[in-house]
JSON list of C-alpha atoms in Angstrom, two decimals:
[
{"chain": "C", "resi": 1, "resn": "GLU", "atom": "CA", "xyz": [81.19, 211.64, -1.36]},
{"chain": "C", "resi": 2, "resn": "ASP", "atom": "CA", "xyz": [79.80, 215.19, -1.20]},
{"chain": "C", "resi": 3, "resn": "LEU", "atom": "CA", "xyz": [80.48, 215.71, -4.89]},
{"chain": "C", "resi": 4, "resn": "LYS", "atom": "CA", "xyz": [79.02, 212.31, -5.83]},
{"chain": "C", "resi": 5, "resn": "THR", "atom": "CA", "xyz": [75.88, 213.22, -3.87]},
{"chain": "C", "resi": 6, "resn": "VAL", "atom": "CA", "xyz": [75.48, 216.47, -5.82]},
{"chain": "C", "resi": 7, "resn": "LEU", "atom": "CA", "xyz": [76.23, 215.23, -9.34]},
{"chain": "C", "resi": 8, "resn": "GLY", "atom": "CA", "xyz": [75.27, 211.59, -8.93]},
{"chain": "C", "resi": 9, "resn": "ASN", "atom": "CA", "xyz": [78.59, 210.24, -10.21]},
{"chain": "C", "resi": 10, "resn": "ASN", "atom": "CA", "xyz": [82.28, 210.33, -9.43]},
{"chain": "C", "resi": 11, "resn": "VAL", "atom": "CA", "xyz": [83.65, 212.89, -11.87]},
{"chain": "C", "resi": 12, "resn": "PHE", "atom": "CA", "xyz": [86.60, 214.48, -10.06]},
{"chain": "C", "resi": 13, "resn": "ASP", "atom": "CA", "xyz": [89.40, 213.06, -7.96]},
{"chain": "C", "resi": 14, "resn": "PHE", "atom": "CA", "xyz": [90.33, 214.75, -4.67]},
{"chain": "C", "resi": 15, "resn": "PRO", "atom": "CA", "xyz": [87.85, 217.64, -4.43]},
{"chain": "C", "resi": 16, "resn": "LYS", "atom": "CA", "xyz": [88.26, 219.91, -1.42]},
{"chain": "C", "resi": 17, "resn": "SER", "atom": "CA", "xyz": [86.25, 218.99, 1.64]},
{"chain": "C", "resi": 18, "resn": "LEU", "atom": "CA", "xyz": [82.97, 220.90, 1.87]},
{"chain": "C", "resi": 19, "resn": "GLU", "atom": "CA", "xyz": [83.11, 220.83, 5.68]},
{"chain": "C", "resi": 20, "resn": "LEU", "atom": "CA", "xyz": [86.67, 222.17, 5.70]},
{"chain": "C", "resi": 21, "resn": "MET", "atom": "CA", "xyz": [85.73, 225.04, 3.39]},
{"chain": "C", "resi": 22, "resn": "LEU", "atom": "CA", "xyz": [82.73, 225.87, 5.58]},
{"chain": "C", "resi": 23, "resn": "ASP", "atom": "CA", "xyz": [85.00, 225.97, 8.64]},
{"chain": "C", "resi": 24, "resn": "ILE", "atom": "CA", "xyz": [87.46, 228.28, 6.84]},
{"chain": "C", "resi": 25, "resn": "LEU", "atom": "CA", "xyz": [84.71, 230.64, 5.63]},
{"chain": "C", "resi": 26, "resn": "LYS", "atom": "CA", "xyz": [83.27, 230.87, 9.15]},
{"chain": "C", "resi": 27, "resn": "LEU", "atom": "CA", "xyz": [86.55, 232.45, 10.24]},
{"chain": "C", "resi": 28, "resn": "ILE", "atom": "CA", "xyz": [85.73, 235.48, 8.06]},
{"chain": "C", "resi": 29, "resn": "PRO", "atom": "CA", "xyz": [83.47, 237.81, 10.11]},
{"chain": "C", "resi": 30, "resn": "ASN", "atom": "CA", "xyz": [82.14, 239.74, 7.09]},
{"chain": "C", "resi": 31, "resn": "LYS", "atom": "CA", "xyz": [78.88, 238.15, 5.93]},
{"chain": "C", "resi": 32, "resn": "ASN", "atom": "CA", "xyz": [79.04, 240.27, 2.75]},
{"chain": "C", "resi": 33, "resn": "ALA", "atom": "CA", "xyz": [82.53, 239.10, 1.78]},
{"chain": "C", "resi": 34, "resn": "LEU", "atom": "CA", "xyz": [83.56, 238.42, -1.82]},
{"chain": "C", "resi": 35, "resn": "ILE", "atom": "CA", "xyz": [85.38, 235.08, -1.87]},
{"chain": "C", "resi": 36, "resn": "LEU", "atom": "CA", "xyz": [87.91, 234.47, -4.65]},
{"chain": "C", "resi": 37, "resn": "ASP", "atom": "CA", "xyz": [89.14, 230.99, -5.56]},
{"chain": "C", "resi": 38, "resn": "PHE", "atom": "CA", "xyz": [91.61, 231.60, -8.38]},
{"chain": "C", "resi": 39, "resn": "PHE", "atom": "CA", "xyz": [92.44, 227.92, -8.82]},
{"chain": "C", "resi": 40, "resn": "ALA", "atom": "CA", "xyz": [88.99, 226.36, -8.65]},
{"chain": "C", "resi": 41, "resn": "GLY", "atom": "CA", "xyz": [88.47, 222.68, -9.27]},
{"chain": "C", "resi": 42, "resn": "SER", "atom": "CA", "xyz": [85.12, 221.06, -8.63]},
{"chain": "C", "resi": 43, "resn": "GLY", "atom": "CA", "xyz": [83.48, 224.19, -7.17]},
{"chain": "C", "resi": 44, "resn": "THR", "atom": "CA", "xyz": [83.59, 223.30, -3.47]},
{"chain": "C", "resi": 45, "resn": "THR", "atom": "CA", "xyz": [84.34, 226.89, -2.50]},
{"chain": "C", "resi": 46, "resn": "GLY", "atom": "CA", "xyz": [81.28, 228.15, -4.35]},
{"chain": "C", "resi": 47, "resn": "GLN", "atom": "CA", "xyz": [79.03, 225.52, -2.78]},
{"chain": "C", "resi": 48, "resn": "ALA", "atom": "CA", "xyz": [80.40, 226.33, 0.68]},
{"chain": "C", "resi": 49, "resn": "VAL", "atom": "CA", "xyz": [79.61, 230.03, 0.19]},
{"chain": "C", "resi": 50, "resn": "LEU", "atom": "CA", "xyz": [76.04, 229.21, -0.84]},
{"chain": "C", "resi": 51, "resn": "GLU", "atom": "CA", "xyz": [75.52, 226.77, 2.03]},
{"chain": "C", "resi": 52, "resn": "LEU", "atom": "CA", "xyz": [76.91, 229.22, 4.59]},
{"chain": "C", "resi": 53, "resn": "ASN", "atom": "CA", "xyz": [74.69, 232.04, 3.29]},
{"chain": "C", "resi": 54, "resn": "LYS", "atom": "CA", "xyz": [71.70, 229.77, 3.81]},
{"chain": "C", "resi": 55, "resn": "GLU", "atom": "CA", "xyz": [72.90, 228.84, 7.29]},
{"chain": "C", "resi": 56, "resn": "ASP", "atom": "CA", "xyz": [73.52, 232.34, 8.67]},
{"chain": "C", "resi": 57, "resn": "GLY", "atom": "CA", "xyz": [71.60, 234.67, 6.32]},
{"chain": "C", "resi": 58, "resn": "GLY", "atom": "CA", "xyz": [74.78, 236.10, 4.80]},
{"chain": "C", "resi": 59, "resn": "HIS", "atom": "CA", "xyz": [75.14, 237.72, 1.40]},
{"chain": "C", "resi": 60, "resn": "ARG", "atom": "CA", "xyz": [78.58, 236.46, 0.45]},
{"chain": "C", "resi": 61, "resn": "ARG", "atom": "CA", "xyz": [79.51, 236.23, -3.22]},
{"chain": "C", "resi": 62, "resn": "PHE", "atom": "CA", "xyz": [82.17, 234.18, -4.92]},
{"chain": "C", "resi": 63, "resn": "ILE", "atom": "CA", "xyz": [84.36, 234.25, -8.00]},
{"chain": "C", "resi": 64, "resn": "LEU", "atom": "CA", "xyz": [85.84, 230.97, -9.19]},
{"chain": "C", "resi": 65, "resn": "CYS", "atom": "CA", "xyz": [88.56, 230.90, -11.85]},
{"chain": "C", "resi": 66, "resn": "THR", "atom": "CA", "xyz": [89.65, 227.86, -13.80]},
{"chain": "C", "resi": 67, "resn": "ASN", "atom": "CA", "xyz": [91.47, 227.13, -17.04]},
{"chain": "C", "resi": 68, "resn": "ASN", "atom": "CA", "xyz": [88.88, 224.40, -17.79]},
{"chain": "C", "resi": 69, "resn": "GLU", "atom": "CA", "xyz": [91.60, 221.75, -18.03]},
{"chain": "C", "resi": 70, "resn": "ASN", "atom": "CA", "xyz": [90.02, 218.45, -19.07]},
{"chain": "C", "resi": 71, "resn": "ASN", "atom": "CA", "xyz": [86.67, 220.30, -19.28]},
{"chain": "C", "resi": 72, "resn": "ILE", "atom": "CA", "xyz": [86.44, 220.53, -15.50]},
{"chain": "C", "resi": 73, "resn": "CYS", "atom": "CA", "xyz": [84.49, 223.79, -15.58]},
{"chain": "C", "resi": 74, "resn": "THR", "atom": "CA", "xyz": [81.94, 222.70, -18.17]},
{"chain": "C", "resi": 75, "resn": "ASP", "atom": "CA", "xyz": [81.60, 219.12, -16.86]},
{"chain": "C", "resi": 76, "resn": "VAL", "atom": "CA", "xyz": [81.97, 219.54, -13.09]},
{"chain": "C", "resi": 77, "resn": "THR", "atom": "CA", "xyz": [82.24, 223.07, -11.64]},
{"chain": "C", "resi": 78, "resn": "TYR", "atom": "CA", "xyz": [79.31, 224.72, -13.41]},
{"chain": "C", "resi": 79, "resn": "PRO", "atom": "CA", "xyz": [76.96, 221.68, -13.23]},
{"chain": "C", "resi": 80, "resn": "ARG", "atom": "CA", "xyz": [77.73, 221.32, -9.52]},
{"chain": "C", "resi": 81, "resn": "LEU", "atom": "CA", "xyz": [76.88, 224.93, -8.69]},
{"chain": "C", "resi": 82, "resn": "LYS", "atom": "CA", "xyz": [73.81, 224.87, -10.92]},
{"chain": "C", "resi": 83, "resn": "THR", "atom": "CA", "xyz": [72.62, 221.73, -9.14]},
{"chain": "C", "resi": 84, "resn": "VAL", "atom": "CA", "xyz": [73.14, 223.26, -5.70]},
{"chain": "C", "resi": 85, "resn": "ILE", "atom": "CA", "xyz": [71.20, 226.39, -6.73]},
{"chain": "C", "resi": 86, "resn": "THR", "atom": "CA", "xyz": [68.35, 224.74, -8.64]},
{"chain": "C", "resi": 87, "resn": "GLY", "atom": "CA", "xyz": [68.19, 221.52, -6.62]},
{"chain": "C", "resi": 88, "resn": "ILE", "atom": "CA", "xyz": [68.05, 219.48, -9.84]},
{"chain": "C", "resi": 89, "resn": "ARG", "atom": "CA", "xyz": [70.96, 217.30, -10.98]},
{"chain": "C", "resi": 90, "resn": "PRO", "atom": "CA", "xyz": [72.09, 217.25, -14.63]},
{"chain": "C", "resi": 91, "resn": "ASP", "atom": "CA", "xyz": [70.25, 213.94, -15.10]},
{"chain": "C", "resi": 92, "resn": "GLY", "atom": "CA", "xyz": [66.98, 215.56, -13.95]},
{"chain": "C", "resi": 93, "resn": "THR", "atom": "CA", "xyz": [66.77, 213.91, -10.53]},
{"chain": "C", "resi": 94, "resn": "LYS", "atom": "CA", "xyz": [66.14, 215.97, -7.39]},
{"chain": "C", "resi": 95, "resn": "TYR", "atom": "CA", "xyz": [69.12, 216.83, -5.21]},
{"chain": "C", "resi": 96, "resn": "SER", "atom": "CA", "xyz": [67.53, 219.35, -2.83]},
{"chain": "C", "resi": 97, "resn": "ASP", "atom": "CA", "xyz": [65.04, 222.21, -2.59]},
{"chain": "C", "resi": 98, "resn": "GLY", "atom": "CA", "xyz": [67.74, 224.49, -4.03]},
{"chain": "C", "resi": 99, "resn": "LEU", "atom": "CA", "xyz": [69.29, 227.71, -2.76]},
{"chain": "C", "resi": 100, "resn": "PRO", "atom": "CA", "xyz": [68.43, 231.29, -3.76]},
{"chain": "C", "resi": 101, "resn": "ALA", "atom": "CA", "xyz": [71.34, 232.51, -5.87]},
{"chain": "C", "resi": 102, "resn": "ASN", "atom": "CA", "xyz": [72.37, 233.62, -9.35]},
{"chain": "C", "resi": 103, "resn": "LEU", "atom": "CA", "xyz": [75.14, 232.08, -11.39]},
{"chain": "C", "resi": 104, "resn": "TYR", "atom": "CA", "xyz": [76.98, 233.67, -14.32]},
{"chain": "C", "resi": 105, "resn": "TYR", "atom": "CA", "xyz": [80.03, 232.46, -16.14]},
{"chain": "C", "resi": 106, "resn": "PHE", "atom": "CA", "xyz": [82.43, 234.34, -18.37]},
{"chain": "C", "resi": 107, "resn": "LYS", "atom": "CA", "xyz": [85.11, 233.13, -20.73]},
{"chain": "C", "resi": 108, "resn": "THR", "atom": "CA", "xyz": [88.39, 234.94, -21.08]},
{"chain": "C", "resi": 109, "resn": "ASP", "atom": "CA", "xyz": [89.97, 235.42, -24.48]},
{"chain": "C", "resi": 110, "resn": "PHE", "atom": "CA", "xyz": [93.09, 236.89, -26.00]},
{"chain": "C", "resi": 111, "resn": "ILE", "atom": "CA", "xyz": [92.92, 240.17, -27.90]},
{"chain": "C", "resi": 112, "resn": "GLU", "atom": "CA", "xyz": [95.12, 240.09, -30.98]},
{"chain": "C", "resi": 113, "resn": "ASP", "atom": "CA", "xyz": [98.00, 242.52, -30.67]},
{"chain": "C", "resi": 114, "resn": "GLN", "atom": "CA", "xyz": [97.80, 245.39, -33.11]},
{"chain": "C", "resi": 115, "resn": "ALA", "atom": "CA", "xyz": [100.44, 247.74, -34.44]},
{"chain": "C", "resi": 116, "resn": "ASN", "atom": "CA", "xyz": [97.64, 250.30, -34.39]},
{"chain": "C", "resi": 117, "resn": "THR", "atom": "CA", "xyz": [97.08, 251.20, -30.71]},
{"chain": "C", "resi": 118, "resn": "GLU", "atom": "CA", "xyz": [93.69, 252.67, -31.57]},
{"chain": "C", "resi": 119, "resn": "GLN", "atom": "CA", "xyz": [92.54, 249.38, -33.09]},
{"chain": "C", "resi": 120, "resn": "ALA", "atom": "CA", "xyz": [93.79, 247.44, -30.07]},
{"chain": "C", "resi": 121, "resn": "ARG", "atom": "CA", "xyz": [91.75, 249.71, -27.78]},
{"chain": "C", "resi": 122, "resn": "TYR", "atom": "CA", "xyz": [88.66, 249.22, -29.89]},
{"chain": "C", "resi": 123, "resn": "ASN", "atom": "CA", "xyz": [89.15, 245.42, -29.84]},
{"chain": "C", "resi": 124, "resn": "LEU", "atom": "CA", "xyz": [89.14, 245.59, -26.03]},
{"chain": "C", "resi": 125, "resn": "VAL", "atom": "CA", "xyz": [86.06, 247.81, -25.92]},
{"chain": "C", "resi": 126, "resn": "GLU", "atom": "CA", "xyz": [84.14, 245.17, -27.87]},
{"chain": "C", "resi": 127, "resn": "LYS", "atom": "CA", "xyz": [84.72, 242.71, -25.02]},
{"chain": "C", "resi": 128, "resn": "VAL", "atom": "CA", "xyz": [83.69, 244.77, -21.98]},
{"chain": "C", "resi": 129, "resn": "ASP", "atom": "CA", "xyz": [79.88, 244.64, -22.18]},
{"chain": "C", "resi": 130, "resn": "ALA", "atom": "CA", "xyz": [79.66, 241.84, -19.63]},
{"chain": "C", "resi": 131, "resn": "LEU", "atom": "CA", "xyz": [81.93, 243.66, -17.19]},
{"chain": "C", "resi": 132, "resn": "LEU", "atom": "CA", "xyz": [79.84, 246.83, -17.45]},
{"chain": "C", "resi": 133, "resn": "CYS", "atom": "CA", "xyz": [76.71, 244.75, -16.82]},
{"chain": "C", "resi": 134, "resn": "ILE", "atom": "CA", "xyz": [78.26, 243.43, -13.61]},
{"chain": "C", "resi": 135, "resn": "ALA", "atom": "CA", "xyz": [79.42, 246.89, -12.53]},
{"chain": "C", "resi": 136, "resn": "GLU", "atom": "CA", "xyz": [75.98, 248.41, -13.07]},
{"chain": "C", "resi": 137, "resn": "ASP", "atom": "CA", "xyz": [73.96, 245.32, -11.99]},
{"chain": "C", "resi": 138, "resn": "VAL", "atom": "CA", "xyz": [72.02, 245.29, -15.27]},
{"chain": "C", "resi": 139, "resn": "MET", "atom": "CA", "xyz": [72.17, 241.87, -16.92]},
{"chain": "C", "resi": 140, "resn": "GLU", "atom": "CA", "xyz": [69.17, 241.20, -19.17]},
{"chain": "C", "resi": 141, "resn": "GLU", "atom": "CA", "xyz": [70.02, 241.75, -22.83]},
{"chain": "C", "resi": 142, "resn": "VAL", "atom": "CA", "xyz": [67.37, 243.66, -24.80]},
{"chain": "C", "resi": 143, "resn": "GLU", "atom": "CA", "xyz": [69.26, 244.29, -28.03]},
{"chain": "C", "resi": 144, "resn": "ARG", "atom": "CA", "xyz": [72.76, 244.00, -29.42]},
{"chain": "C", "resi": 145, "resn": "ASN", "atom": "CA", "xyz": [74.18, 244.86, -32.83]},
{"chain": "C", "resi": 146, "resn": "ASP", "atom": "CA", "xyz": [77.65, 245.37, -34.23]},
{"chain": "C", "resi": 147, "resn": "TYR", "atom": "CA", "xyz": [78.08, 248.82, -32.69]},
{"chain": "C", "resi": 148, "resn": "SER", "atom": "CA", "xyz": [75.90, 249.01, -29.57]},
{"chain": "C", "resi": 149, "resn": "SER", "atom": "CA", "xyz": [74.02, 247.09, -26.91]},
{"chain": "C", "resi": 150, "resn": "HIS", "atom": "CA", "xyz": [71.11, 247.61, -24.52]},
{"chain": "C", "resi": 151, "resn": "PHE", "atom": "CA", "xyz": [70.53, 245.82, -21.21]},
{"chain": "C", "resi": 152, "resn": "ILE", "atom": "CA", "xyz": [67.78, 246.21, -18.61]},
{"chain": "C", "resi": 153, "resn": "ASN", "atom": "CA", "xyz": [67.04, 245.47, -14.96]},
{"chain": "C", "resi": 154, "resn": "GLY", "atom": "CA", "xyz": [63.53, 246.60, -14.00]},
{"chain": "C", "resi": 155, "resn": "ASP", "atom": "CA", "xyz": [63.33, 250.26, -15.05]},
{"chain": "C", "resi": 156, "resn": "LYS", "atom": "CA", "xyz": [67.13, 250.61, -15.13]},
{"chain": "C", "resi": 157, "resn": "HIS", "atom": "CA", "xyz": [68.65, 250.70, -18.63]},
{"chain": "C", "resi": 158, "resn": "LEU", "atom": "CA", "xyz": [72.28, 250.25, -19.63]},
{"chain": "C", "resi": 159, "resn": "PHE", "atom": "CA", "xyz": [73.27, 251.45, -23.11]},
{"chain": "C", "resi": 160, "resn": "ILE", "atom": "CA", "xyz": [76.73, 250.92, -24.59]},
{"chain": "C", "resi": 161, "resn": "TYR", "atom": "CA", "xyz": [77.96, 252.48, -27.83]},
{"chain": "C", "resi": 162, "resn": "ASN", "atom": "CA", "xyz": [81.17, 250.62, -28.66]},
{"chain": "C", "resi": 163, "resn": "ASP", "atom": "CA", "xyz": [82.18, 251.81, -32.11]},
{"chain": "C", "resi": 164, "resn": "TYR", "atom": "CA", "xyz": [83.97, 254.68, -33.74]},
{"chain": "C", "resi": 165, "resn": "TYR", "atom": "CA", "xyz": [81.73, 257.70, -34.25]},
{"chain": "C", "resi": 166, "resn": "ASN", "atom": "CA", "xyz": [79.39, 257.36, -37.20]},
{"chain": "C", "resi": 167, "resn": "GLU", "atom": "CA", "xyz": [76.57, 259.88, -37.53]},
{"chain": "C", "resi": 168, "resn": "THR", "atom": "CA", "xyz": [73.95, 257.41, -38.77]},
{"chain": "C", "resi": 169, "resn": "LYS", "atom": "CA", "xyz": [74.80, 254.74, -36.20]},
{"chain": "C", "resi": 170, "resn": "PHE", "atom": "CA", "xyz": [75.02, 257.24, -33.37]},
{"chain": "C", "resi": 171, "resn": "ASP", "atom": "CA", "xyz": [71.69, 258.86, -34.25]},
{"chain": "C", "resi": 172, "resn": "GLU", "atom": "CA", "xyz": [70.00, 255.46, -34.20]},
{"chain": "C", "resi": 173, "resn": "PHE", "atom": "CA", "xyz": [71.64, 254.69, -30.85]},
{"chain": "C", "resi": 174, "resn": "LYS", "atom": "CA", "xyz": [70.55, 258.06, -29.46]},
{"chain": "C", "resi": 175, "resn": "GLN", "atom": "CA", "xyz": [66.94, 257.44, -30.48]},
{"chain": "C", "resi": 176, "resn": "ARG", "atom": "CA", "xyz": [66.93, 254.11, -28.63]},
{"chain": "C", "resi": 177, "resn": "VAL", "atom": "CA", "xyz": [68.25, 255.83, -25.50]},
{"chain": "C", "resi": 178, "resn": "LEU", "atom": "CA", "xyz": [65.65, 258.61, -25.77]},
{"chain": "C", "resi": 179, "resn": "SER", "atom": "CA", "xyz": [62.76, 256.18, -26.25]},
{"chain": "C", "resi": 180, "resn": "ALA", "atom": "CA", "xyz": [63.56, 254.19, -23.09]},
{"chain": "C", "resi": 181, "resn": "GLU", "atom": "CA", "xyz": [61.74, 255.09, -19.88]},
{"chain": "C", "resi": 182, "resn": "GLY", "atom": "CA", "xyz": [63.40, 254.92, -16.46]},
{"chain": "C", "resi": 183, "resn": "GLN", "atom": "CA", "xyz": [66.96, 255.33, -15.24]},
{"chain": "C", "resi": 184, "resn": "LYS", "atom": "CA", "xyz": [69.48, 255.37, -18.08]},
{"chain": "C", "resi": 185, "resn": "ILE", "atom": "CA", "xyz": [73.20, 254.65, -17.88]},
{"chain": "C", "resi": 186, "resn": "VAL", "atom": "CA", "xyz": [75.09, 255.33, -21.08]},
{"chain": "C", "resi": 187, "resn": "TYR", "atom": "CA", "xyz": [78.65, 254.37, -21.99]},
{"chain": "C", "resi": 188, "resn": "VAL", "atom": "CA", "xyz": [80.14, 255.78, -25.19]},
{"chain": "C", "resi": 189, "resn": "TYR", "atom": "CA", "xyz": [83.46, 254.69, -26.64]},
{"chain": "C", "resi": 190, "resn": "ALA", "atom": "CA", "xyz": [85.88, 257.56, -27.10]},
{"chain": "C", "resi": 191, "resn": "SER", "atom": "CA", "xyz": [89.38, 257.00, -28.45]},
{"chain": "C", "resi": 192, "resn": "ASP", "atom": "CA", "xyz": [90.88, 259.92, -26.54]},
{"chain": "C", "resi": 193, "resn": "ASN", "atom": "CA", "xyz": [88.55, 259.81, -23.49]},
{"chain": "C", "resi": 194, "resn": "ASN", "atom": "CA", "xyz": [86.73, 262.90, -24.72]},
{"chain": "C", "resi": 195, "resn": "ILE", "atom": "CA", "xyz": [83.18, 263.07, -26.06]},
{"chain": "C", "resi": 196, "resn": "ASP", "atom": "CA", "xyz": [81.71, 265.94, -28.02]},
{"chain": "C", "resi": 197, "resn": "GLU", "atom": "CA", "xyz": [79.08, 267.12, -25.55]},
{"chain": "C", "resi": 198, "resn": "THR", "atom": "CA", "xyz": [76.82, 268.31, -28.37]},
{"chain": "C", "resi": 199, "resn": "LEU", "atom": "CA", "xyz": [76.28, 264.65, -29.23]},
{"chain": "C", "resi": 200, "resn": "ILE", "atom": "CA", "xyz": [74.61, 263.93, -25.89]},
{"chain": "C", "resi": 201, "resn": "GLU", "atom": "CA", "xyz": [73.26, 267.27, -24.74]}
]
């Protein structure tokens, strides 16, 4: 019934009880806890975290993992959490006044195995932008090309150079870093974990 109230239809059999999850979360004294549900279904755990934060002023966060079997993530989990946060159901009707929160989703993927270890490392580097954004709390994309990216949060800039060294590409990247104003965080891919310091002096 809780899920039907949020989404307006019956789209998932046997979701966890929202009240039960609230009772379980209340047993955790840390109001800044990070809650992990590594076998998420309809998103009850996420909704419970949001509701409890509203109730007691906590700053809990959650990570929900799912294999998206039968499109449960795209059809149920994500729409449910988006509805709880925005207060607007997928059909445009009002559910509530909403809750203050942010919601991001990430898709996992397989990296093709390579006989060349260096190429395998580079293939992984291409995929880590989103993780660096989370680590540095800088999410808004300003620019991305095939060898670098630039994200911003207020006056905080995150630059990532994720290619083998190429003088032309690196000079262009360096100019973008130099032209930005504010705090700058720069990640540069290095195959052997060493960077020529003259490049970034």
